[in-house]
Coordinates of C-alpha atoms in Angstrom, one line a residue:
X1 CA -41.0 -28.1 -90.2
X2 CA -39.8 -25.2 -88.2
X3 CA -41.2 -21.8 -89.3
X4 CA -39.9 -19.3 -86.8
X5 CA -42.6 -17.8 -84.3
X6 CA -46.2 -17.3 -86.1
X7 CA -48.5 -14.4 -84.6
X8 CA -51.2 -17.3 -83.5
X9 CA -53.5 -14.5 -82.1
X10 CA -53.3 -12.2 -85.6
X11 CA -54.0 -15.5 -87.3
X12 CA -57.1 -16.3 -85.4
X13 CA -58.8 -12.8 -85.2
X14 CA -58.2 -12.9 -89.0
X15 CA -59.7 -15.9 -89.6
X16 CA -62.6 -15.2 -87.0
X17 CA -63.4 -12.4 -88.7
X18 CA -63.2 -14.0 -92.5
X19 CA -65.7 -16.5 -91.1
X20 CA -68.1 -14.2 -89.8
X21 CA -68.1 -12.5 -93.0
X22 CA -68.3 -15.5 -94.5
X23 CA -69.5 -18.8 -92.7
X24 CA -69.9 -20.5 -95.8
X25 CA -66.1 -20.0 -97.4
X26 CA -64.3 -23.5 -98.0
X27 CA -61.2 -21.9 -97.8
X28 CA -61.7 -20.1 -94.5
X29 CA -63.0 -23.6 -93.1
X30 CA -59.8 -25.2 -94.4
X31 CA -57.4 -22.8 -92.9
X32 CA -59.4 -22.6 -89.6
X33 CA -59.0 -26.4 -89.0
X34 CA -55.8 -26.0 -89.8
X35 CA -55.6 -23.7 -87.0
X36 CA -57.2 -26.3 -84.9
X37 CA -54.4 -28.9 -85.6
X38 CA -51.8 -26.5 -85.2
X39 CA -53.3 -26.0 -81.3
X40 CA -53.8 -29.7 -81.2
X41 CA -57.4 -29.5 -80.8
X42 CA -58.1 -32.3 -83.0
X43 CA -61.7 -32.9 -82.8
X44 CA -62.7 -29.3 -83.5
X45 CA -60.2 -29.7 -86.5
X46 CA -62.1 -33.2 -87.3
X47 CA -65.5 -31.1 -87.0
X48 CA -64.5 -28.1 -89.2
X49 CA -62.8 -30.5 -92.4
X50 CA -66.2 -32.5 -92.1
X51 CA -68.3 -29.4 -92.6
X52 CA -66.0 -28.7 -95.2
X53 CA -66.4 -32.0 -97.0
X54 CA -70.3 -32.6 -96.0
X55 CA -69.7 -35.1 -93.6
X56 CA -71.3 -35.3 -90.3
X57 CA -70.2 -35.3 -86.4
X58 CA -66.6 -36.2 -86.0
X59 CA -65.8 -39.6 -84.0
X60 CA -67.5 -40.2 -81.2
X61 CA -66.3 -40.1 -77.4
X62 CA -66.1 -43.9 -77.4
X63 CA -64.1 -44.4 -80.3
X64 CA -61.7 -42.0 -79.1
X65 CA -61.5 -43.2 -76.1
X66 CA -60.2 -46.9 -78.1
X67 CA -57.2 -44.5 -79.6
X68 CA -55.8 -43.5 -76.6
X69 CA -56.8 -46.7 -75.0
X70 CA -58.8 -45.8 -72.2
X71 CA -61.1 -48.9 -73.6
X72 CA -61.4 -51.7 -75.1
X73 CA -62.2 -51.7 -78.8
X74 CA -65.6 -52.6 -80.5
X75 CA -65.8 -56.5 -81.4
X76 CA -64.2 -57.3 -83.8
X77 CA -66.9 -58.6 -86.0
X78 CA -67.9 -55.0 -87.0
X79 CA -64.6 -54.4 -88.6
X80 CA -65.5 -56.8 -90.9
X81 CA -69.1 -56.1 -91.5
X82 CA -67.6 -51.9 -92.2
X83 CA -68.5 -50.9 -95.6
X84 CA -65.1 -50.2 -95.8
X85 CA -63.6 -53.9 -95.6
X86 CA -67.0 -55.1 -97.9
X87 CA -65.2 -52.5 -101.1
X88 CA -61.9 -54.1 -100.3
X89 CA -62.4 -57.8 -99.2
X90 CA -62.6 -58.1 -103.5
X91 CA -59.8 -56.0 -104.5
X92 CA -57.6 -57.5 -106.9
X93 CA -54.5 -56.2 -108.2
X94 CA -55.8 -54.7 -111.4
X95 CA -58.2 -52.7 -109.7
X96 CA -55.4 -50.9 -107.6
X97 CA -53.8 -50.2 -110.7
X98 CA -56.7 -48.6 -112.5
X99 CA -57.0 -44.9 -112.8
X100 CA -53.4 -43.9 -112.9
X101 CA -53.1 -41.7 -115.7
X102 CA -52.4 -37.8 -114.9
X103 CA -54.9 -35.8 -113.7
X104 CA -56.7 -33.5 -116.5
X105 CA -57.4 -29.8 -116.2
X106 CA -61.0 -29.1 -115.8
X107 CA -62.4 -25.4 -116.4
X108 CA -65.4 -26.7 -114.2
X109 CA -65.8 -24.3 -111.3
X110 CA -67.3 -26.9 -109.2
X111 CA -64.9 -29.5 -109.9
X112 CA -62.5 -26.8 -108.6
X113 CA -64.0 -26.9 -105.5
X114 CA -64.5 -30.7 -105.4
X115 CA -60.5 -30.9 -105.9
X116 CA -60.8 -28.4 -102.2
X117 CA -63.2 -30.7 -100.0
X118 CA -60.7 -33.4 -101.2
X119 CA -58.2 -31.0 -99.4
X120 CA -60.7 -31.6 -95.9
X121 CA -60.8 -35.4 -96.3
X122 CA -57.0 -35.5 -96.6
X123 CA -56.4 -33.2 -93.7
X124 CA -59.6 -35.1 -92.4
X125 CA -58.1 -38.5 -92.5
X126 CA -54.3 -37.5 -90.9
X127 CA -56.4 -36.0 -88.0
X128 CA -57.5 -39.3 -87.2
X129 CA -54.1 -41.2 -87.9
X130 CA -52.3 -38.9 -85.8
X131 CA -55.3 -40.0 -82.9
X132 CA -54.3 -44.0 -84.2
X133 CA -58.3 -43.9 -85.2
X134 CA -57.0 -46.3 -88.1
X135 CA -60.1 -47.3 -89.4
X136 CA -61.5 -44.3 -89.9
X137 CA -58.4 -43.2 -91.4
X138 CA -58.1 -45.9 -93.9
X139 CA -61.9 -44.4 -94.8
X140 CA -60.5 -41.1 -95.9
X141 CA -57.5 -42.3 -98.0
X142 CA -60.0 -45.0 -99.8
X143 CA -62.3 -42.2 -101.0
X144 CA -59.4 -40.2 -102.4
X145 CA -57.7 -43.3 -103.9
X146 CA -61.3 -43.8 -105.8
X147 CA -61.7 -40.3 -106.6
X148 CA -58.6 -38.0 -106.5
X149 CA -55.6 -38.6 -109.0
X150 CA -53.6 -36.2 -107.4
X151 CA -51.3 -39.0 -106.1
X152 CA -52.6 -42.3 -106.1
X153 CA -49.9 -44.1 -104.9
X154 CA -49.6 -42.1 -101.7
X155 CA -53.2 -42.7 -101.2
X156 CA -52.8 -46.9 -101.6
X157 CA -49.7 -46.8 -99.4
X158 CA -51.6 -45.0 -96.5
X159 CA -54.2 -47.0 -96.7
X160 CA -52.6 -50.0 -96.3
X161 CA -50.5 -48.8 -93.6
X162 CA -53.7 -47.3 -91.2
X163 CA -55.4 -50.9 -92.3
X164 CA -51.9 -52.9 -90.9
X165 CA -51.9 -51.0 -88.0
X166 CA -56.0 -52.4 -86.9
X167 CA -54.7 -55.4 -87.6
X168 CA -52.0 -55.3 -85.2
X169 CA -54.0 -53.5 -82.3
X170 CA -56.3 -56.2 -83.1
X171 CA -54.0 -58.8 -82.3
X172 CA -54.6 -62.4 -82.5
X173 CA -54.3 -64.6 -85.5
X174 CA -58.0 -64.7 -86.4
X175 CA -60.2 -64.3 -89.3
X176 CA -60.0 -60.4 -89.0
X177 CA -56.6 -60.2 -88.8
X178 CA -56.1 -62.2 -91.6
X179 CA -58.8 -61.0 -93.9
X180 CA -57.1 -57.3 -93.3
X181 CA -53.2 -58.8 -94.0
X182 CA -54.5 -59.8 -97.5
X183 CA -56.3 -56.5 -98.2
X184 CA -52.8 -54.9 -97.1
X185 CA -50.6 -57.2 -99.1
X186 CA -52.5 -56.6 -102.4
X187 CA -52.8 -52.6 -101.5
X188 CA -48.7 -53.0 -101.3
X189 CA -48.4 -54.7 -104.2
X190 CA -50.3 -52.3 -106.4
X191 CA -48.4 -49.1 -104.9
X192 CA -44.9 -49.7 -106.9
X193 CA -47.8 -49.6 -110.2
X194 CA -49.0 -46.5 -109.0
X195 CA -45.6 -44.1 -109.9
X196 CA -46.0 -41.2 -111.9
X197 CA -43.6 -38.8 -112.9
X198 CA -44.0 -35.0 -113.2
X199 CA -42.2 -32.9 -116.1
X200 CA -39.9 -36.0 -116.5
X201 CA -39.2 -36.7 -113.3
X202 CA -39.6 -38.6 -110.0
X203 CA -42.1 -37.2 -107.0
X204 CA -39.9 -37.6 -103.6
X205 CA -42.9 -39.2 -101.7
X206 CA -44.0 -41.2 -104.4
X207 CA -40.1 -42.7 -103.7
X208 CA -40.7 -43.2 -100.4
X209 CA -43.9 -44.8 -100.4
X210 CA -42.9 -47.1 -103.0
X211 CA -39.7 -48.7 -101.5
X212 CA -41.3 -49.0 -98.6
X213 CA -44.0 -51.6 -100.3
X214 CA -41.1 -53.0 -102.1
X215 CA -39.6 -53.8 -98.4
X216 CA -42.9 -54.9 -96.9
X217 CA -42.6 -57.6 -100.0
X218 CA -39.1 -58.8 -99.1
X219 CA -39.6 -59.1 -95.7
X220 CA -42.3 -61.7 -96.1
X221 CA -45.2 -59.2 -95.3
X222 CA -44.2 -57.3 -92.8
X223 CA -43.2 -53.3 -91.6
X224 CA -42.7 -52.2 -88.3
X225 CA -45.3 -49.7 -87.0
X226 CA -45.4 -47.5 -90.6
X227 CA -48.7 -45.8 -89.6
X228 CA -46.8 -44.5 -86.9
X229 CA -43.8 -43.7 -89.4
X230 CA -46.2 -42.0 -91.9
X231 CA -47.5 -39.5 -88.1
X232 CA -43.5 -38.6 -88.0
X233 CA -42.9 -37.8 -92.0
X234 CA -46.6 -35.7 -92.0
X235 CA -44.6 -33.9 -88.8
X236 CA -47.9 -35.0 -87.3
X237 CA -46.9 -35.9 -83.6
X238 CA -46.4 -31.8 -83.5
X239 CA -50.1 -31.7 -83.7
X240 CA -51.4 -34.7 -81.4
X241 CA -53.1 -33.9 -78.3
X242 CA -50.8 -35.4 -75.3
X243 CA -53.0 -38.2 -74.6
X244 CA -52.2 -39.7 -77.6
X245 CA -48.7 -38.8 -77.2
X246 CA -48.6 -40.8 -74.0
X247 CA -50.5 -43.6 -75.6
X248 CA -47.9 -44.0 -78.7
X249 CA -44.9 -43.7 -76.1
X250 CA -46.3 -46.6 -74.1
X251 CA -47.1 -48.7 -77.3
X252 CA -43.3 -47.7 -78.9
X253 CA -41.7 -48.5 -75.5
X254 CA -43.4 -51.6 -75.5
X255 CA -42.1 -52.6 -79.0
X256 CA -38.7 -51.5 -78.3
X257 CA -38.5 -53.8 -75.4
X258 CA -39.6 -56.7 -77.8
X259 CA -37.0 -56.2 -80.0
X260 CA -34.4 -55.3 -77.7
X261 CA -34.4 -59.9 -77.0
X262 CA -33.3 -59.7 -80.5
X263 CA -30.2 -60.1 -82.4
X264 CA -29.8 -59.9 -86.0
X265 CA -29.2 -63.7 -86.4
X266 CA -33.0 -64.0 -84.3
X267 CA -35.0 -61.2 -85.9
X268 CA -37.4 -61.8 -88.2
X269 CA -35.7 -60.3 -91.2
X270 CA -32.2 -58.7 -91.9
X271 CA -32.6 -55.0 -90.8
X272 CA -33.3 -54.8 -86.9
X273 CA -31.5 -51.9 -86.6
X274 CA -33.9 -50.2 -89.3
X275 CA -36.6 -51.3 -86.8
X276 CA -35.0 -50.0 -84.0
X277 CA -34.1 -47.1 -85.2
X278 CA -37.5 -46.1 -86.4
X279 CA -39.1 -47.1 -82.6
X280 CA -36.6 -44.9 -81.3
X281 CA -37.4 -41.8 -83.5
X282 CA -41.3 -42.0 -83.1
X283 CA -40.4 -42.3 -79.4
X284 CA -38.3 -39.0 -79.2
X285 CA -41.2 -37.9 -81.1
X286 CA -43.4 -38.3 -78.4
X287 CA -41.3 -36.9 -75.9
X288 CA -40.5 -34.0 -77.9
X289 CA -43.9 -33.2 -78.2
X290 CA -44.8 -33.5 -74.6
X291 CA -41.7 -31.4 -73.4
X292 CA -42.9 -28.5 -74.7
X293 CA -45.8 -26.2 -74.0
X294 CA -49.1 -25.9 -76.6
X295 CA -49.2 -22.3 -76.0
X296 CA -45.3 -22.1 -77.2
X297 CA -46.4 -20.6 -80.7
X298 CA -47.5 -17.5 -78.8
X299 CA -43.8 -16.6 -78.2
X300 CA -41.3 -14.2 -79.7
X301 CA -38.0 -15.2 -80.8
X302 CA -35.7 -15.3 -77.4
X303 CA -34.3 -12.0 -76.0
X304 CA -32.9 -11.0 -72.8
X305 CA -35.2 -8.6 -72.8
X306 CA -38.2 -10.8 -73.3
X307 CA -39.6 -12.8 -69.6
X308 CA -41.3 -16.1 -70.3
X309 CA -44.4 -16.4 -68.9
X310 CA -45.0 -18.4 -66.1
X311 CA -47.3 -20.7 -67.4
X312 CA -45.9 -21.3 -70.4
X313 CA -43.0 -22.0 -68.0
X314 CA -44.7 -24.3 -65.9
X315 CA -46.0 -26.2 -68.8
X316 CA -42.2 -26.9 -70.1
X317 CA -40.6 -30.3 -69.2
X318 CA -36.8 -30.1 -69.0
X319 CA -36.2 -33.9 -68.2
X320 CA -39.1 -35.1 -71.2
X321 CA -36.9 -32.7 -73.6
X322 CA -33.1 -34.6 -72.0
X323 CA -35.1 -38.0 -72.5
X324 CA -35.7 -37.0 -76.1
X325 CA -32.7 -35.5 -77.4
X326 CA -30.9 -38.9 -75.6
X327 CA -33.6 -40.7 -77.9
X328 CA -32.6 -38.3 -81.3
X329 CA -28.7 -39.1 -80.5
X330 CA -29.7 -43.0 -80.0
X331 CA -30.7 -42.7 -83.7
X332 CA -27.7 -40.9 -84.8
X333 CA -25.0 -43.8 -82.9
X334 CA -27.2 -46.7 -84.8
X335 CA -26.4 -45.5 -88.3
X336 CA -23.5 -47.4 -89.0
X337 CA -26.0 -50.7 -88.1
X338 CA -28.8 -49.3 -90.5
X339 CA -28.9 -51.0 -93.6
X340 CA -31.6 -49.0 -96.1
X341 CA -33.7 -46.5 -93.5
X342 CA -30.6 -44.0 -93.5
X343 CA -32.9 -41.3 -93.5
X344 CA -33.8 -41.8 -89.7
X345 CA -30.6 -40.3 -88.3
X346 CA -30.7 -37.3 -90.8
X347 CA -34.1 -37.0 -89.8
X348 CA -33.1 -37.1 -85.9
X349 CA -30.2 -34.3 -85.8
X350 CA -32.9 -32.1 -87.7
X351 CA -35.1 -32.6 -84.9
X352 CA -32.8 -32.3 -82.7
X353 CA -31.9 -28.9 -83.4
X354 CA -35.8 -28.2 -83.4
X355 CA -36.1 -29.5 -80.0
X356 CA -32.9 -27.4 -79.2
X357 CA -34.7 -24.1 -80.7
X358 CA -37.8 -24.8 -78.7
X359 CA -36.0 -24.7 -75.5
X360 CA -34.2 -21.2 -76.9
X361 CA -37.5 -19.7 -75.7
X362 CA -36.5 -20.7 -71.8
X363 CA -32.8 -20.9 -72.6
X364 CA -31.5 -18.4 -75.6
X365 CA -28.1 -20.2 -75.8
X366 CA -29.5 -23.0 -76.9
X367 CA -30.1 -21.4 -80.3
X368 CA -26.5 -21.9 -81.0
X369 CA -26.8 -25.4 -80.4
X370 CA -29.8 -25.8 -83.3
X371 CA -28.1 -24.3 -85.5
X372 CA -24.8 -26.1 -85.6
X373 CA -26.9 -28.9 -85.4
X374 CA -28.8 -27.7 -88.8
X375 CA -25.1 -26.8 -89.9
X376 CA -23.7 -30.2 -90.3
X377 CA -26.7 -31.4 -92.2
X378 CA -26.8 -28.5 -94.8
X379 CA -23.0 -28.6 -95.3
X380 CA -22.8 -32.6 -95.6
X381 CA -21.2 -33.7 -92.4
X382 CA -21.2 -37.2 -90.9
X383 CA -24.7 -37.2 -88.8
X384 CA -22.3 -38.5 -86.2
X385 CA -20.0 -35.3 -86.1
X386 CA -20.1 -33.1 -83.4
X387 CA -21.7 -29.6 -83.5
X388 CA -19.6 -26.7 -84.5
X389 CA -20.0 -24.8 -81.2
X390 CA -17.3 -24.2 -78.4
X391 CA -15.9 -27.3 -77.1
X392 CA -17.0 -25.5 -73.7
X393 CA -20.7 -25.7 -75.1
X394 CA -20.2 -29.0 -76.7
X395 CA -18.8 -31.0 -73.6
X396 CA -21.9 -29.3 -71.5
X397 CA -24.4 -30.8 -73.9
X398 CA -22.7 -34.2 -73.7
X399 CA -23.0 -34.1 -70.2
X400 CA -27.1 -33.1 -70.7
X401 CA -28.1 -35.9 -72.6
X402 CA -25.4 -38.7 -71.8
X403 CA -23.6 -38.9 -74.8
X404 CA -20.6 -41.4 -75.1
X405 CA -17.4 -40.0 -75.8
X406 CA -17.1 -42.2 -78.8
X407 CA -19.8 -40.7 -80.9
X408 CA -18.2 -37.8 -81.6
X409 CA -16.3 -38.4 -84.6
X410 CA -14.8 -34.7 -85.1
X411 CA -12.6 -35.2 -81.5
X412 CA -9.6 -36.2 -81.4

């Protein structure tokens, strides 16, 4: 989510200070890792949310080096001998569903700070997704599925989707694979259970997690990359050191060219343009990410006044940021094809006019660009309508990105 332009520096000379007045402050360790994400420096985040929690050293260089893929991964046969997989291999459907009642209120001090270090093994275990360390992952949401009823359903679903995605980087139709695709399946099963409602009604996630395992049901078993999904709806990618970006971009690519063979008719279930369309968004994701520079929180809002730096300048990558918004307006043509993941395309113009406000700090006119952008989602346009900018403005964009005449519903 956008917030405007943070003072970084105020926020880290505050927070160096709070934690040399006090080293041993949970929620000083909690908001410095988060500073850590927010500057993609994921390991030291890792590091700080383990102290928080008690844990020890963060991942090693060698199983970081199997995220990014620099490697090849451990054998297989330690997967299965994890501690992890031993809890699950006998999970049955009850169990799942066990625990689900609401949450009581303690007036236990130090279960008020046990509820915090659950904070640092949350933040803990979307550090690793967002490196595609899945296993390790899938060890953080199993703790707070046991322990935390803060939403258990959440929990389940993100388990099972860090645990699908080792399967699949496993690959191969062995016993690993298949001893994981049953944990998954029950996990799945159990999450529709898991619902809870608050004051009378619905939580939003708890919604989305919980058609999702209804669709991983119907379509005998199976969702396309949602560990990468859940990176994009945590905003995630914004935090995820360009390694990984690359990484994710080759892997996405790699399935988009696999389903690109496809027709409806061939596909292995009804929705291929859901698929698609979700490839495509983690993929402008990734280039999103990479267009721009790490240091691009340090900037004020854009003024002619204002000169960029030139390294943050040198760190910017026009063509990434063309390749992404093309990616974004991909998303946006395919809606009339998507059958239940309409959310995608909303999702893309939003970014869209985020990747259009991070350029604003090399290009100010591109401010009125995000916000027409924003403007057709807040007032209920068709995603496929055209910005309400100039014509002079809008035909200049098309031009950018390759647009088609035809998606532009509000011509003619």
């Amino acid at each position: 989510i956008c917030l405007g332009y943070p003072n970084m520096p105020l926020a880290e000379a505050v927070l160096a200070e709070a934690n040399k007045a006090n080293p041993h402050g949970l929620m000083f360790m909690y908001f410095t890792g988060l500073l850590h994400m927010t500057r993609r420096q994921v390991d030291e985040a890792v590091a700080v949310f383990g102290k928080l929690v008690g844990l020890g050293k963060p991942a090693s260089k060698r199983q970081r080096a199997e995220a990014v893929g620099t490697t090849k991964p451990l054998s297989t046969s330690s997967i299965l001998d994890s501690d992890l997989i031993k809890i699950l291999r006998d999970l049955r459907l009850e169990d799942c569903s066990k625990s689900s009642e609401q949450p009581k209120l303690s007036t236990n001090r130090q279960s008020e700070w046990r509820q915090l270090q659950y904070m640092g093994y949350w933040e803990r275990a979307l550090c690793y997704m967002s490196m595609g360390m899945w296993m390790l992952a899938a060890e953080g949401f199993n703790k707070l599925r046991l322990e935390n009823n803060w939403n258990k359903a959440v929990y389940t679903y993100s388990l099972a989707c860090c645990l699908w995605e080792q399967a699949e980087m496993m690959g191969g139709e062995g016993e690993e694979q298949k001893c994981l695709q049953e944990i998954v399946a029950t996990l799945m099963a159990a999450v529709p259970a898991l619902q809870r409602k608050v004051a009378g009604k619905s939580i939003p996630l708890e919604k989305f997690v919980i058609r999702k395992a209804r669709r991983f049901q119907e379509q005998n078993s199976f969702l396309m990359r949602p560990g990468l999904e859940l990176v994009a709806s945590w905003n995630l990618y914004a935090k995820t050191p360009a390694e990984r970006l690359h990484s994710v971009l080759a892997e996405v690519n790699q399935d988009i060219a696999v389903l690109a063979k496809h027709t409806p008719a061939t596909y292995r279930h009804a929705r291929l343009y859901d698929d698609i369309s979700l490839l495509l968004l983690v993929k402008a994701h990734a280039l999103h990410e990479l267009a721009r520079p790490t240091c691009v929180y340090n900037l004020q809002p854009p003024s002619p006044d204002i000169q960029v730096p030139a390294d943050v300048a040198a760190e910017c990558h026009p063509e990434l940021a063309t390749a992404a918004a093309d990616s974004y307006l991909r998303v946006m043509r395919l809606l009339p094809l998507v059958s239940r993941d309409h959310y995608l395309a909303a999702y893309a113009r939003y970014n869209l006019g985020a990747l259009y406000l991070a350029d604003s700090a090399i290009d100010s006119e591109r401010v009125a660009w995000a916000r027409a952008h924003w403007q057709c989602i807040l007032h209920g346009h068709p995603i496929t309508a055209a910005p309400f900018v100039s014509l002079d403005e809008w035909s200049a964009h098309r031009k950018a990105v390759g647009v088609r005449a035809g998606m532009v519903a509000a011509e003619g």
